[in-house]
Amino acid sequence: MRRDSLAWWLLLVIASIAAIAAYEFIAHQRHSAWLMARMEKIVLIGKHTEVPCVEVAATQPLVLLALGQSNAGNHGALPSHAAESVILIAEGKCIRATDPLPGGTGQGGSIWQRLSTLLSTQTEARAVALSVLAVDSTSIADWTSPNSPLGARLASQVVSMRRLGLPPEFVLWQQGEADALLGTSSEDYSTGLGKLATILSEAGVSAPIFLARSTICQTKPNAAIRSAIEGRISSDLRFRLGPDMDTLSGNTFRNGCHLTAGGLDSAAKMWATTISAEFPAMEVAR
């Protein structure tokens, strides 16, 4: 091959590599901007009544950290009646809050207010304190990729909880629909779960992570995500099996993805059953 032909081919290869790198950089920047815009919709504490965190910690509550996408946030139906406020840890403060709960996106109802009420009314049950970080449409990569603003926010939130004397005792992971729609492989999702656990442990928390199987969004249950969850639980002691949200049926989804008031009630009871299994004296009201 003549030298000028070789040089031409080398230039072509370099130009192709540069074009691919530029495309990936632009795509990354666009996705980062999209994620930041999503995070800006997280509900703030606003005018919720503040409670001294020292007083909350003194009750030695069961502290739950709820994480995930829209069904972990405030995208369900609001109840038709006024709900009892719950203790919530957000923005370095403790507050009495009602749906929509600060820490999650959406302006509707959540699983967690119902869950807190269920657990708090059980015989001999401990007080419950919640912290939420939930952003709609986010994939597991959005939480765990290097330099992810969402991963950084999670780490910061956990560190803040520890400083307040209210570290999470259980982490509740309610996510999977976005990855089901993206076609994330079982291997990649499992890797993401491992990275999620690392973010938490590096922030000083070794609480067990309960994984809901939650993959339906106008689709059938996703086998790859469910397999990744079940594989992690069987091979990694940091994880435990959470409720199977994919089994919800009937009038539980209002748009194929988000939960009706009845769906939120059912999901909260499923989570309560999971958590109460850790405390034999606690029985979930049926």
Tab-separated table of C-alpha atoms in Angstrom:
chain	number	residue	atom	x	y	z
A	1	MET	CA	0.000	0.000	0.000
A	2	ARG	CA	1.341	3.426	-0.952
A	3	ARG	CA	2.245	5.775	1.876
A	4	ASP	CA	-0.340	8.366	0.837
A	5	SER	CA	-3.097	5.711	0.875
A	6	LEU	CA	-2.017	4.516	4.343
A	7	ALA	CA	-2.007	8.081	5.616
A	8	TRP	CA	-5.485	8.609	4.176
A	9	TRP	CA	-6.807	5.506	5.910
A	10	LEU	CA	-5.192	6.530	9.200
A	11	LEU	CA	-6.832	9.945	8.966
A	12	LEU	CA	-10.151	8.311	8.230
A	13	VAL	CA	-9.853	6.040	11.294
A	14	ILE	CA	-8.857	8.965	13.525
A	15	ALA	CA	-11.720	11.067	12.201
A	16	SER	CA	-14.182	8.220	12.820
A	17	ILE	CA	-12.949	7.727	16.390
A	18	ALA	CA	-13.161	11.468	17.018
A	19	ALA	CA	-16.694	11.604	15.611
A	20	ILE	CA	-17.830	8.699	17.822
A	21	ALA	CA	-16.232	10.303	20.881
A	22	ALA	CA	-17.889	13.633	20.085
A	23	TYR	CA	-21.273	11.952	19.637
A	24	GLU	CA	-20.920	10.097	22.946
A	25	PHE	CA	-19.837	13.292	24.706
A	26	ILE	CA	-22.823	15.228	23.359
A	27	ALA	CA	-25.195	12.381	24.244
A	28	HIS	CA	-23.744	12.254	27.753
A	29	GLN	CA	-24.102	16.012	28.179
A	30	ARG	CA	-27.697	15.909	26.989
A	31	HIS	CA	-28.539	13.059	29.346
A	32	SER	CA	-26.841	14.827	32.246
A	33	ALA	CA	-28.909	17.938	31.522
A	34	TRP	CA	-32.048	15.782	31.372
A	35	LEU	CA	-31.227	14.165	34.709
A	36	MET	CA	-30.499	17.498	36.376
A	37	ALA	CA	-33.823	18.843	35.071
A	38	ARG	CA	-35.583	15.801	36.539
A	39	MET	CA	-33.850	16.295	39.890
A	40	GLU	CA	-34.923	19.931	39.997
A	41	LYS	CA	-38.509	18.643	40.281
A	42	ILE	CA	-37.829	16.929	43.608
A	43	VAL	CA	-40.332	18.214	46.165
A	44	LEU	CA	-38.749	20.494	48.791
A	45	ILE	CA	-39.714	20.701	52.459
A	46	GLY	CA	-41.415	24.067	51.990
A	47	LYS	CA	-43.670	24.984	54.913
A	48	HIS	CA	-43.847	21.559	56.526
A	49	THR	CA	-43.599	21.690	60.314
A	50	GLU	CA	-40.057	21.089	61.565
A	51	VAL	CA	-39.408	18.693	64.459
A	52	PRO	CA	-36.072	18.646	66.325
A	53	CYS	CA	-34.105	15.684	65.015
A	54	VAL	CA	-32.704	15.133	68.507
A	55	GLU	CA	-36.237	14.420	69.707
A	56	VAL	CA	-36.880	12.086	66.785
A	57	ALA	CA	-33.622	10.195	67.386
A	58	ALA	CA	-34.463	9.871	71.094
A	59	THR	CA	-37.467	7.693	70.196
A	60	GLN	CA	-35.110	5.232	68.468
A	61	PRO	CA	-37.356	4.967	65.412
A	62	LEU	CA	-37.207	2.469	62.622
A	63	VAL	CA	-35.522	4.584	59.933
A	64	LEU	CA	-36.365	3.689	56.345
A	65	LEU	CA	-34.636	5.099	53.269
A	66	ALA	CA	-36.842	4.728	50.174
A	67	LEU	CA	-35.142	5.003	46.781
A	68	GLY	CA	-36.119	4.588	43.159
A	69	GLN	CA	-38.076	6.104	40.305
A	70	SER	CA	-41.665	7.313	39.961
A	71	ASN	CA	-43.371	4.571	41.997
A	72	ALA	CA	-40.944	5.380	44.814
A	73	GLY	CA	-41.924	9.034	44.529
A	74	ASN	CA	-45.169	10.983	44.526
A	75	HIS	CA	-46.689	9.862	41.231
A	76	GLY	CA	-49.614	7.871	42.579
A	77	ALA	CA	-53.147	9.060	43.207
A	78	LEU	CA	-53.727	11.391	46.142
A	79	PRO	CA	-56.082	10.062	48.836
A	80	SER	CA	-59.590	11.451	48.915
A	81	HIS	CA	-59.262	12.237	52.622
A	82	ALA	CA	-56.711	14.083	54.736
A	83	ALA	CA	-53.849	11.789	55.681
A	84	GLU	CA	-51.982	11.683	58.961
A	85	SER	CA	-48.542	13.303	58.780
A	86	VAL	CA	-45.401	11.184	59.048
A	87	ILE	CA	-41.893	11.923	60.304
A	88	LEU	CA	-39.615	12.606	57.361
A	89	ILE	CA	-35.890	13.321	57.186
A	90	ALA	CA	-35.102	15.710	54.340
A	91	GLU	CA	-32.595	18.462	53.566
A	92	GLY	CA	-30.811	17.898	56.861
A	93	LYS	CA	-33.992	18.431	58.900
A	94	CYS	CA	-36.793	16.412	60.455
A	95	ILE	CA	-40.337	17.411	59.577
A	96	ARG	CA	-43.921	16.271	59.778
A	97	ALA	CA	-44.965	15.699	56.193
A	98	THR	CA	-47.848	14.542	54.057
A	99	ASP	CA	-47.981	13.612	50.384
A	100	PRO	CA	-46.402	14.719	48.180
A	101	LEU	CA	-43.394	13.824	50.311
A	102	PRO	CA	-40.233	15.952	50.049
A	103	GLY	CA	-37.381	14.023	48.460
A	104	GLY	CA	-39.419	12.589	45.608
A	105	THR	CA	-40.634	13.956	42.298
A	106	GLY	CA	-44.345	14.204	41.536
A	107	GLN	CA	-47.278	15.997	43.109
A	108	GLY	CA	-49.435	12.986	43.921
A	109	GLY	CA	-49.532	10.236	46.508
A	110	SER	CA	-46.786	7.873	47.675
A	111	ILE	CA	-46.410	4.366	49.021
A	112	TRP	CA	-44.343	5.597	51.943
A	113	GLN	CA	-46.851	7.740	53.804
A	114	ARG	CA	-49.186	4.760	53.850
A	115	LEU	CA	-46.358	2.416	54.837
A	116	SER	CA	-45.311	4.594	57.767
A	117	THR	CA	-48.889	4.751	59.014
A	118	LEU	CA	-49.283	0.971	58.702
A	119	LEU	CA	-46.083	0.196	60.589
A	120	SER	CA	-46.689	2.826	63.249
A	121	THR	CA	-50.087	1.407	64.156
A	122	GLN	CA	-48.940	-2.156	64.742
A	123	THR	CA	-48.889	-3.625	68.250
A	124	GLU	CA	-45.550	-2.983	69.934
A	125	ALA	CA	-44.280	-1.349	66.753
A	126	ARG	CA	-41.514	1.223	66.903
A	127	ALA	CA	-41.978	4.756	65.694
A	128	VAL	CA	-41.084	5.166	62.018
A	129	ALA	CA	-38.998	7.857	60.350
A	130	LEU	CA	-38.696	8.052	56.578
A	131	SER	CA	-36.275	9.554	54.126
A	132	VAL	CA	-37.017	9.526	50.406
A	133	LEU	CA	-34.990	10.056	47.260
A	134	ALA	CA	-36.966	9.196	44.142
A	135	VAL	CA	-36.733	10.633	40.626
A	136	ASP	CA	-39.136	9.595	37.909
A	137	SER	CA	-37.928	7.772	34.779
A	138	THR	CA	-34.432	7.168	36.160
A	139	SER	CA	-32.501	4.012	35.311
A	140	ILE	CA	-30.097	2.243	37.611
A	141	ALA	CA	-27.240	3.768	35.591
A	142	ASP	CA	-28.557	7.231	36.443
A	143	TRP	CA	-27.984	6.342	40.094
A	144	THR	CA	-24.652	4.584	39.804
A	145	SER	CA	-22.659	5.961	36.849
A	146	PRO	CA	-19.388	7.746	37.711
A	147	ASN	CA	-19.973	11.417	38.603
A	148	SER	CA	-23.752	10.908	38.624
A	149	PRO	CA	-25.426	13.881	40.343
A	150	LEU	CA	-28.101	11.506	41.609
A	151	GLY	CA	-25.545	9.141	43.106
A	152	ALA	CA	-23.795	12.110	44.708
A	153	ARG	CA	-27.074	13.321	46.165
A	154	LEU	CA	-27.779	9.865	47.568
A	155	ALA	CA	-24.379	9.742	49.265
A	156	SER	CA	-24.859	13.242	50.676
A	157	GLN	CA	-28.323	12.399	51.981
A	158	VAL	CA	-27.082	9.272	53.740
A	159	VAL	CA	-24.173	11.146	55.335
A	160	SER	CA	-26.627	13.801	56.556
A	161	MET	CA	-28.875	11.137	58.088
A	162	ARG	CA	-25.919	9.665	59.957
A	163	ARG	CA	-24.901	13.068	61.293
A	164	LEU	CA	-28.422	13.582	62.618
A	165	GLY	CA	-28.190	10.297	64.483
A	166	LEU	CA	-30.783	8.759	62.152
A	167	PRO	CA	-28.966	6.386	59.790
A	168	PRO	CA	-31.198	4.111	57.720
A	169	GLU	CA	-31.899	0.714	59.229
A	170	PHE	CA	-33.439	-0.572	56.000
A	171	VAL	CA	-33.057	0.667	52.423
A	172	LEU	CA	-36.094	0.125	50.188
A	173	TRP	CA	-35.337	-0.005	46.442
A	174	GLN	CA	-38.428	0.482	44.245
A	175	GLN	CA	-37.113	0.730	40.693
A	176	GLY	CA	-36.867	-1.256	37.479
A	177	GLU	CA	-39.490	0.045	35.062
A	178	ALA	CA	-37.059	2.370	33.258
A	179	ASP	CA	-34.501	-0.393	32.766
A	180	ALA	CA	-37.201	-2.747	31.557
A	181	LEU	CA	-38.141	-0.211	28.885
A	182	LEU	CA	-34.476	0.410	28.022
A	183	GLY	CA	-33.792	-3.309	27.619
A	184	THR	CA	-31.059	-3.344	30.256
A	185	SER	CA	-29.481	-6.791	30.468
A	186	SER	CA	-29.637	-8.903	33.599
A	187	GLU	CA	-25.850	-8.672	33.951
A	188	ASP	CA	-25.790	-4.886	33.668
A	189	TYR	CA	-28.640	-4.466	36.144
A	190	SER	CA	-26.930	-6.780	38.616
A	191	THR	CA	-23.723	-4.773	38.243
A	192	GLY	CA	-25.710	-1.605	38.910
A	193	LEU	CA	-27.124	-3.068	42.109
A	194	GLY	CA	-23.606	-3.802	43.277
A	195	LYS	CA	-22.593	-0.203	42.574
A	196	LEU	CA	-25.639	1.052	44.475
A	197	ALA	CA	-24.578	-0.945	47.529
A	198	THR	CA	-21.065	0.478	47.199
A	199	ILE	CA	-22.363	4.069	47.159
A	200	LEU	CA	-24.251	3.385	50.370
A	201	SER	CA	-21.380	1.603	52.105
A	202	GLU	CA	-18.886	4.318	51.149
A	203	ALA	CA	-21.274	6.826	52.724
A	204	GLY	CA	-21.062	4.810	55.933
A	205	VAL	CA	-24.240	2.724	55.750
A	206	SER	CA	-24.348	-1.066	55.652
A	207	ALA	CA	-28.122	-1.416	56.053
A	208	PRO	CA	-29.740	-4.273	54.122
A	209	ILE	CA	-31.205	-3.261	50.788
A	210	PHE	CA	-34.646	-4.680	50.069
A	211	LEU	CA	-35.281	-5.026	46.338
A	212	ALA	CA	-38.826	-4.775	45.022
A	213	ARG	CA	-39.541	-6.491	41.750
A	214	SER	CA	-41.135	-3.556	39.972
A	215	THR	CA	-40.798	-3.756	36.200
A	216	ILE	CA	-44.257	-3.114	34.737
A	217	CYS	CA	-44.969	0.092	32.821
A	218	GLN	CA	-47.511	-0.679	30.120
A	219	THR	CA	-45.559	-3.918	29.644
A	220	LYS	CA	-45.385	-7.436	30.956
A	221	PRO	CA	-43.005	-8.249	33.851
A	222	ASN	CA	-39.403	-8.034	32.688
A	223	ALA	CA	-37.541	-11.344	33.074
A	224	ALA	CA	-34.030	-9.858	32.840
A	225	ILE	CA	-34.506	-7.358	35.679
A	226	ARG	CA	-36.312	-9.865	37.862
A	227	SER	CA	-33.544	-12.421	37.272
A	228	ALA	CA	-30.877	-9.873	38.211
A	229	ILE	CA	-32.670	-9.092	41.472
A	230	GLU	CA	-33.154	-12.726	42.394
A	231	GLY	CA	-29.525	-13.509	41.506
A	232	ARG	CA	-28.193	-10.703	43.671
A	233	ILE	CA	-30.267	-11.785	46.645
A	234	SER	CA	-29.054	-15.371	46.399
A	235	SER	CA	-25.371	-14.395	46.081
A	236	ASP	CA	-24.935	-11.123	48.007
A	237	LEU	CA	-25.816	-10.746	51.685
A	238	ARG	CA	-26.254	-6.982	51.312
A	239	PHE	CA	-29.555	-7.571	49.520
A	240	ARG	CA	-32.896	-9.006	50.607
A	241	LEU	CA	-36.057	-9.817	48.710
A	242	GLY	CA	-38.678	-7.088	48.735
A	243	PRO	CA	-42.294	-7.273	47.566
A	244	ASP	CA	-43.271	-8.376	44.083
A	245	MET	CA	-45.048	-5.319	42.676
A	246	ASP	CA	-45.395	-7.056	39.334
A	247	THR	CA	-48.117	-9.218	40.903
A	248	LEU	CA	-50.397	-6.245	41.540
A	249	SER	CA	-53.535	-6.642	39.474
A	250	GLY	CA	-57.004	-5.254	39.029
A	251	ASN	CA	-57.550	-1.544	39.551
A	252	THR	CA	-54.035	-0.815	40.799
A	253	PHE	CA	-52.454	1.056	37.881
A	254	ARG	CA	-54.067	4.260	36.648
A	255	ASN	CA	-52.007	4.723	33.459
A	256	GLY	CA	-50.228	1.419	33.078
A	257	CYS	CA	-47.289	2.657	35.173
A	258	HIS	CA	-48.375	4.603	38.263
A	259	LEU	CA	-50.512	3.444	41.136
A	260	THR	CA	-54.104	4.274	41.968
A	261	ALA	CA	-55.067	4.965	45.587
A	262	GLY	CA	-55.952	1.286	45.918
A	263	GLY	CA	-52.668	0.324	44.290
A	264	LEU	CA	-50.727	2.476	46.747
A	265	ASP	CA	-52.577	0.835	49.638
A	266	SER	CA	-51.748	-2.630	48.293
A	267	ALA	CA	-48.095	-1.727	47.696
A	268	ALA	CA	-47.769	-0.286	51.202
A	269	LYS	CA	-49.213	-3.481	52.716
A	270	MET	CA	-46.758	-5.558	50.680
A	271	TRP	CA	-43.831	-3.489	51.931
A	272	ALA	CA	-45.194	-3.637	55.490
A	273	THR	CA	-45.359	-7.424	55.292
A	274	THR	CA	-41.752	-7.541	54.092
A	275	ILE	CA	-40.511	-5.257	56.853
A	276	SER	CA	-42.597	-6.805	59.615
A	277	ALA	CA	-41.001	-10.176	58.849
A	278	GLU	CA	-37.843	-8.694	60.382
A	279	PHE	CA	-39.751	-8.138	63.634
A	280	PRO	CA	-41.652	-11.280	64.699
A	281	ALA	CA	-43.755	-9.372	67.261
A	282	MET	CA	-45.105	-7.060	64.575
A	283	GLU	CA	-48.202	-8.177	62.711
A	284	VAL	CA	-49.438	-6.333	59.669
A	285	ALA	CA	-53.108	-5.373	59.739
A	286	ARG	CA	-55.030	-7.097	56.990
